[in-house]
Amino acid sequence: MSEFQVIADRVEIDALRGEYTDAAMVGDRDRLVSLFTDDAVYRIPDADVALTGREEIRAGTERLAGV
């Protein structure tokens, strides 16, 4: 992997982190869920939470937010 690709990957990861944080902060569940793959697993180990797939992630994050 070239040094340029490593830098590009880091920029993309940072942009994804920013999108996730912004979507979560403003409560935009559609945008938040769109950032995950269909088979993603969203885990919060300290809360014993494991949500699999976009629909479960959507429902779980709404439940956690009290929506």
PDB file of N, CA and C in Angstrom:
ATOM      1  N   MET A   1       0.851  -1.172   0.000  1.00  0.00           N
ATOM      2  CA  MET A   1       0.000   0.000   0.000  1.00  0.00           C
ATOM      3  C   MET A   1       0.903   1.243   0.000  1.00  0.00           C
ATOM      4  N   SER A   2       0.588   2.177  -0.866  1.00  0.00           N
ATOM      5  CA  SER A   2       1.419   3.371  -0.972  1.00  0.00           C
ATOM      6  C   SER A   2       1.152   4.322   0.187  1.00  0.00           C
ATOM      7  N   GLU A   3       2.094   5.193   0.421  1.00  0.00           N
ATOM      8  CA  GLU A   3       1.937   6.194   1.488  1.00  0.00           C
ATOM      9  C   GLU A   3       0.740   7.093   1.191  1.00  0.00           C
ATOM     10  N   PHE A   4       0.523   7.401  -0.093  1.00  0.00           N
ATOM     11  CA  PHE A   4      -0.628   8.216  -0.475  1.00  0.00           C
ATOM     12  C   PHE A   4      -1.931   7.521  -0.097  1.00  0.00           C
ATOM     13  N   GLN A   5      -2.010   6.217  -0.347  1.00  0.00           N
ATOM     14  CA  GLN A   5      -3.229   5.468  -0.025  1.00  0.00           C
ATOM     15  C   GLN A   5      -3.471   5.436   1.484  1.00  0.00           C
ATOM     16  N   VAL A   6      -2.415   5.299   2.253  1.00  0.00           N
ATOM     17  CA  VAL A   6      -2.538   5.312   3.714  1.00  0.00           C
ATOM     18  C   VAL A   6      -3.121   6.648   4.175  1.00  0.00           C
ATOM     19  N   ILE A   7      -2.622   7.731   3.612  1.00  0.00           N
ATOM     20  CA  ILE A   7      -3.123   9.066   3.977  1.00  0.00           C
ATOM     21  C   ILE A   7      -4.573   9.222   3.527  1.00  0.00           C
ATOM     22  N   ALA A   8      -4.889   8.789   2.314  1.00  0.00           N
ATOM     23  CA  ALA A   8      -6.266   8.881   1.807  1.00  0.00           C
ATOM     24  C   ALA A   8      -7.220   8.075   2.683  1.00  0.00           C
ATOM     25  N   ASP A   9      -6.811   6.883   3.106  1.00  0.00           N
ATOM     26  CA  ASP A   9      -7.648   6.056   3.974  1.00  0.00           C
ATOM     27  C   ASP A   9      -7.893   6.749   5.305  1.00  0.00           C
ATOM     28  N   ARG A  10      -6.863   7.355   5.864  1.00  0.00           N
ATOM     29  CA  ARG A  10      -7.020   8.058   7.142  1.00  0.00           C
ATOM     30  C   ARG A  10      -7.980   9.247   7.013  1.00  0.00           C
ATOM     31  N   VAL A  11      -7.912   9.962   5.905  1.00  0.00           N
ATOM     32  CA  VAL A  11      -8.818  11.084   5.668  1.00  0.00           C
ATOM     33  C   VAL A  11     -10.253  10.575   5.563  1.00  0.00           C
ATOM     34  N   GLU A  12     -10.461   9.478   4.848  1.00  0.00           N
ATOM     35  CA  GLU A  12     -11.810   8.915   4.712  1.00  0.00           C
ATOM     36  C   GLU A  12     -12.344   8.428   6.054  1.00  0.00           C
ATOM     37  N   ILE A  13     -11.505   7.796   6.851  1.00  0.00           N
ATOM     38  CA  ILE A  13     -11.931   7.331   8.179  1.00  0.00           C
ATOM     39  C   ILE A  13     -12.304   8.520   9.053  1.00  0.00           C
ATOM     40  N   ASP A  14     -11.520   9.572   9.007  1.00  0.00           N
ATOM     41  CA  ASP A  14     -11.816  10.762   9.795  1.00  0.00           C
ATOM     42  C   ASP A  14     -13.125  11.406   9.338  1.00  0.00           C
ATOM     43  N   ALA A  15     -13.365  11.443   8.026  1.00  0.00           N
ATOM     44  CA  ALA A  15     -14.613  12.004   7.496  1.00  0.00           C
ATOM     45  C   ALA A  15     -15.805  11.160   7.952  1.00  0.00           C
ATOM     46  N   LEU A  16     -15.651   9.843   7.956  1.00  0.00           N
ATOM     47  CA  LEU A  16     -16.719   8.955   8.415  1.00  0.00           C
ATOM     48  C   LEU A  16     -17.019   9.199   9.890  1.00  0.00           C
ATOM     49  N   ARG A  17     -15.977   9.356  10.680  1.00  0.00           N
ATOM     50  CA  ARG A  17     -16.165   9.647  12.109  1.00  0.00           C
ATOM     51  C   ARG A  17     -16.927  10.954  12.285  1.00  0.00           C
ATOM     52  N   GLY A  18     -16.602  11.962  11.498  1.00  0.00           N
ATOM     53  CA  GLY A  18     -17.303  13.241  11.567  1.00  0.00           C
ATOM     54  C   GLY A  18     -18.760  13.117  11.167  1.00  0.00           C
ATOM     55  N   GLU A  19     -19.036  12.361  10.092  1.00  0.00           N
ATOM     56  CA  GLU A  19     -20.421  12.138   9.646  1.00  0.00           C
ATOM     57  C   GLU A  19     -21.217  11.422  10.731  1.00  0.00           C
ATOM     58  N   TYR A  20     -20.620  10.385  11.325  1.00  0.00           N
ATOM     59  CA  TYR A  20     -21.290   9.620  12.378  1.00  0.00           C
ATOM     60  C   TYR A  20     -21.618  10.521  13.573  1.00  0.00           C
ATOM     61  N   THR A  21     -20.640  11.278  14.012  1.00  0.00           N
ATOM     62  CA  THR A  21     -20.835  12.157  15.165  1.00  0.00           C
ATOM     63  C   THR A  21     -21.902  13.198  14.885  1.00  0.00           C
ATOM     64  N   ASP A  22     -21.851  13.822  13.717  1.00  0.00           N
ATOM     65  CA  ASP A  22     -22.836  14.840  13.380  1.00  0.00           C
ATOM     66  C   ASP A  22     -24.236  14.243  13.302  1.00  0.00           C
ATOM     67  N   ALA A  23     -24.373  13.103  12.635  1.00  0.00           N
ATOM     68  CA  ALA A  23     -25.689  12.462  12.514  1.00  0.00           C
ATOM     69  C   ALA A  23     -26.242  12.092  13.886  1.00  0.00           C
ATOM     70  N   ALA A  24     -25.389  11.575  14.756  1.00  0.00           N
ATOM     71  CA  ALA A  24     -25.827  11.204  16.099  1.00  0.00           C
ATOM     72  C   ALA A  24     -26.230  12.438  16.912  1.00  0.00           C
ATOM     73  N   MET A  25     -25.456  13.493  16.810  1.00  0.00           N
ATOM     74  CA  MET A  25     -25.728  14.705  17.598  1.00  0.00           C
ATOM     75  C   MET A  25     -27.040  15.379  17.191  1.00  0.00           C
ATOM     76  N   VAL A  26     -27.363  15.376  15.906  1.00  0.00           N
ATOM     77  CA  VAL A  26     -28.592  16.040  15.458  1.00  0.00           C
ATOM     78  C   VAL A  26     -29.770  15.073  15.376  1.00  0.00           C
ATOM     79  N   GLY A  27     -29.531  13.806  15.710  1.00  0.00           N
ATOM     80  CA  GLY A  27     -30.604  12.819  15.711  1.00  0.00           C
ATOM     81  C   GLY A  27     -31.094  12.412  14.339  1.00  0.00           C
ATOM     82  N   ASP A  28     -30.220  12.482  13.342  1.00  0.00           N
ATOM     83  CA  ASP A  28     -30.586  12.105  11.981  1.00  0.00           C
ATOM     84  C   ASP A  28     -30.366  10.604  11.811  1.00  0.00           C
ATOM     85  N   ARG A  29     -31.371   9.820  12.184  1.00  0.00           N
ATOM     86  CA  ARG A  29     -31.263   8.359  12.170  1.00  0.00           C
ATOM     87  C   ARG A  29     -31.047   7.810  10.752  1.00  0.00           C
ATOM     88  N   ASP A  30     -31.686   8.417   9.752  1.00  0.00           N
ATOM     89  CA  ASP A  30     -31.498   7.945   8.374  1.00  0.00           C
ATOM     90  C   ASP A  30     -30.037   8.052   7.966  1.00  0.00           C
ATOM     91  N   ARG A  31     -29.429   9.198   8.223  1.00  0.00           N
ATOM     92  CA  ARG A  31     -28.014   9.384   7.855  1.00  0.00           C
ATOM     93  C   ARG A  31     -27.124   8.483   8.691  1.00  0.00           C
ATOM     94  N   LEU A  32     -27.413   8.370   9.983  1.00  0.00           N
ATOM     95  CA  LEU A  32     -26.615   7.530  10.865  1.00  0.00           C
ATOM     96  C   LEU A  32     -26.609   6.090  10.368  1.00  0.00           C
ATOM     97  N   VAL A  33     -27.793   5.542  10.101  1.00  0.00           N
ATOM     98  CA  VAL A  33     -27.904   4.152   9.666  1.00  0.00           C
ATOM     99  C   VAL A  33     -27.265   3.950   8.300  1.00  0.00           C
ATOM    100  N   SER A  34     -27.308   4.955   7.426  1.00  0.00           N
ATOM    101  CA  SER A  34     -26.717   4.823   6.091  1.00  0.00           C
ATOM    102  C   SER A  34     -25.199   4.661   6.140  1.00  0.00           C
ATOM    103  N   LEU A  35     -24.587   4.988   7.245  1.00  0.00           N
ATOM    104  CA  LEU A  35     -23.135   4.873   7.376  1.00  0.00           C
ATOM    105  C   LEU A  35     -22.684   3.441   7.657  1.00  0.00           C
ATOM    106  N   PHE A  36     -23.634   2.557   7.969  1.00  0.00           N
ATOM    107  CA  PHE A  36     -23.327   1.162   8.273  1.00  0.00           C
ATOM    108  C   PHE A  36     -23.631   0.270   7.076  1.00  0.00           C
ATOM    109  N   THR A  37     -22.907  -0.834   6.965  1.00  0.00           N
ATOM    110  CA  THR A  37     -23.216  -1.836   5.949  1.00  0.00           C
ATOM    111  C   THR A  37     -24.434  -2.634   6.402  1.00  0.00           C
ATOM    112  N   ASP A  38     -25.035  -3.382   5.467  1.00  0.00           N
ATOM    113  CA  ASP A  38     -26.225  -4.170   5.796  1.00  0.00           C
ATOM    114  C   ASP A  38     -25.968  -5.212   6.880  1.00  0.00           C
ATOM    115  N   ASP A  39     -24.737  -5.691   6.983  1.00  0.00           N
ATOM    116  CA  ASP A  39     -24.423  -6.729   7.964  1.00  0.00           C
ATOM    117  C   ASP A  39     -23.591  -6.199   9.143  1.00  0.00           C
ATOM    118  N   ALA A  40     -23.605  -4.896   9.334  1.00  0.00           N
ATOM    119  CA  ALA A  40     -22.815  -4.285  10.407  1.00  0.00           C
ATOM    120  C   ALA A  40     -23.291  -4.744  11.784  1.00  0.00           C
ATOM    121  N   VAL A  41     -22.373  -4.729  12.738  1.00  0.00           N
ATOM    122  CA  VAL A  41     -22.714  -4.993  14.134  1.00  0.00           C
ATOM    123  C   VAL A  41     -22.270  -3.781  14.930  1.00  0.00           C
ATOM    124  N   TYR A  42     -23.230  -3.167  15.631  1.00  0.00           N
ATOM    125  CA  TYR A  42     -22.997  -1.973  16.449  1.00  0.00           C
ATOM    126  C   TYR A  42     -22.967  -2.443  17.894  1.00  0.00           C
ATOM    127  N   ARG A  43     -21.821  -2.283  18.549  1.00  0.00           N
ATOM    128  CA  ARG A  43     -21.673  -2.792  19.911  1.00  0.00           C
ATOM    129  C   ARG A  43     -21.373  -1.675  20.897  1.00  0.00           C
ATOM    130  N   ILE A  44     -22.007  -1.784  22.066  1.00  0.00           N
ATOM    131  CA  ILE A  44     -21.679  -0.947  23.222  1.00  0.00           C
ATOM    132  C   ILE A  44     -21.448  -1.933  24.368  1.00  0.00           C
ATOM    133  N   PRO A  45     -20.213  -2.415  24.521  1.00  0.00           N
ATOM    134  CA  PRO A  45     -19.943  -3.485  25.480  1.00  0.00           C
ATOM    135  C   PRO A  45     -20.348  -3.160  26.919  1.00  0.00           C
ATOM    136  N   ASP A  46     -20.094  -1.950  27.375  1.00  0.00           N
ATOM    137  CA  ASP A  46     -20.419  -1.603  28.767  1.00  0.00           C
ATOM    138  C   ASP A  46     -21.911  -1.626  29.046  1.00  0.00           C
ATOM    139  N   ALA A  47     -22.722  -1.466  28.006  1.00  0.00           N
ATOM    140  CA  ALA A  47     -24.180  -1.489  28.165  1.00  0.00           C
ATOM    141  C   ALA A  47     -24.763  -2.829  27.715  1.00  0.00           C
ATOM    142  N   ASP A  48     -23.882  -3.783  27.371  1.00  0.00           N
ATOM    143  CA  ASP A  48     -24.294  -5.098  26.889  1.00  0.00           C
ATOM    144  C   ASP A  48     -25.244  -4.979  25.701  1.00  0.00           C
ATOM    145  N   VAL A  49     -24.878  -4.115  24.740  1.00  0.00           N
ATOM    146  CA  VAL A  49     -25.686  -3.883  23.544  1.00  0.00           C
ATOM    147  C   VAL A  49     -24.931  -4.413  22.331  1.00  0.00           C
ATOM    148  N   ALA A  50     -25.638  -5.188  21.495  1.00  0.00           N
ATOM    149  CA  ALA A  50     -25.110  -5.645  20.217  1.00  0.00           C
ATOM    150  C   ALA A  50     -26.268  -5.631  19.234  1.00  0.00           C
ATOM    151  N   LEU A  51     -26.203  -4.740  18.255  1.00  0.00           N
ATOM    152  CA  LEU A  51     -27.262  -4.574  17.263  1.00  0.00           C
ATOM    153  C   LEU A  51     -26.707  -4.973  15.906  1.00  0.00           C
ATOM    154  N   THR A  52     -27.421  -5.830  15.177  1.00  0.00           N
ATOM    155  CA  THR A  52     -26.941  -6.347  13.901  1.00  0.00           C
ATOM    156  C   THR A  52     -27.846  -5.897  12.763  1.00  0.00           C
ATOM    157  N   GLY A  53     -27.243  -5.310  11.739  1.00  0.00           N
ATOM    158  CA  GLY A  53     -27.987  -4.868  10.561  1.00  0.00           C
ATOM    159  C   GLY A  53     -28.591  -3.484  10.749  1.00  0.00           C
ATOM    160  N   ARG A  54     -28.847  -2.844   9.625  1.00  0.00           N
ATOM    161  CA  ARG A  54     -29.312  -1.453   9.655  1.00  0.00           C
ATOM    162  C   ARG A  54     -30.620  -1.266  10.410  1.00  0.00           C
ATOM    163  N   GLU A  55     -31.584  -2.145  10.186  1.00  0.00           N
ATOM    164  CA  GLU A  55     -32.885  -1.964  10.842  1.00  0.00           C
ATOM    165  C   GLU A  55     -32.780  -2.131  12.347  1.00  0.00           C
ATOM    166  N   GLU A  56     -32.004  -3.110  12.794  1.00  0.00           N
ATOM    167  CA  GLU A  56     -31.825  -3.300  14.235  1.00  0.00           C
ATOM    168  C   GLU A  56     -31.034  -2.137  14.833  1.00  0.00           C
ATOM    169  N   ILE A  57     -30.056  -1.635  14.095  1.00  0.00           N
ATOM    170  CA  ILE A  57     -29.288  -0.482  14.567  1.00  0.00           C
ATOM    171  C   ILE A  57     -30.208   0.730  14.691  1.00  0.00           C
ATOM    172  N   ARG A  58     -31.076   0.944  13.698  1.00  0.00           N
ATOM    173  CA  ARG A  58     -32.012   2.069  13.753  1.00  0.00           C
ATOM    174  C   ARG A  58     -32.920   1.942  14.980  1.00  0.00           C
ATOM    175  N   ALA A  59     -33.551   0.791  15.151  1.00  0.00           N
ATOM    176  CA  ALA A  59     -34.475   0.591  16.262  1.00  0.00           C
ATOM    177  C   ALA A  59     -33.759   0.697  17.604  1.00  0.00           C
ATOM    178  N   GLY A  60     -32.578   0.121  17.675  1.00  0.00           N
ATOM    179  CA  GLY A  60     -31.814   0.148  18.922  1.00  0.00           C
ATOM    180  C   GLY A  60     -31.338   1.530  19.309  1.00  0.00           C
ATOM    181  N   THR A  61     -30.868   2.299  18.331  1.00  0.00           N
ATOM    182  CA  THR A  61     -30.400   3.655  18.655  1.00  0.00           C
ATOM    183  C   THR A  61     -31.585   4.565  19.008  1.00  0.00           C
ATOM    184  N   GLU A  62     -32.732   4.335  18.381  1.00  0.00           N
ATOM    185  CA  GLU A  62     -33.931   5.100  18.762  1.00  0.00           C
ATOM    186  C   GLU A  62     -34.329   4.752  20.196  1.00  0.00           C
ATOM    187  N   ARG A  63     -34.302   3.475  20.518  1.00  0.00           N
ATOM    188  CA  ARG A  63     -34.646   3.031  21.875  1.00  0.00           C
ATOM    189  C   ARG A  63     -33.666   3.635  22.885  1.00  0.00           C
ATOM    190  N   LEU A  64     -32.374   3.582  22.591  1.00  0.00           N
ATOM    191  CA  LEU A  64     -31.369   4.122  23.496  1.00  0.00           C
ATOM    192  C   LEU A  64     -31.517   5.636  23.680  1.00  0.00           C
ATOM    193  N   ALA A  65     -31.960   6.314  22.620  1.00  0.00           N
ATOM    194  CA  ALA A  65     -32.136   7.772  22.687  1.00  0.00           C
ATOM    195  C   ALA A  65     -33.486   8.155  23.295  1.00  0.00           C
ATOM    196  N   GLY A  66     -34.330   7.164  23.534  1.00  0.00           N
ATOM    197  CA  GLY A  66     -35.631   7.449  24.110  1.00  0.00           C
ATOM    198  C   GLY A  66     -36.623   8.035  23.124  1.00  0.00           C
ATOM    199  N   VAL A  67     -36.445   7.709  21.843  1.00  0.00           N
ATOM    200  CA  VAL A  67     -37.331   8.231  20.799  1.00  0.00           C
ATOM    201  C   VAL A  67     -38.549   7.354  20.678  1.00  0.00           C
TER     202      VAL A  67
END
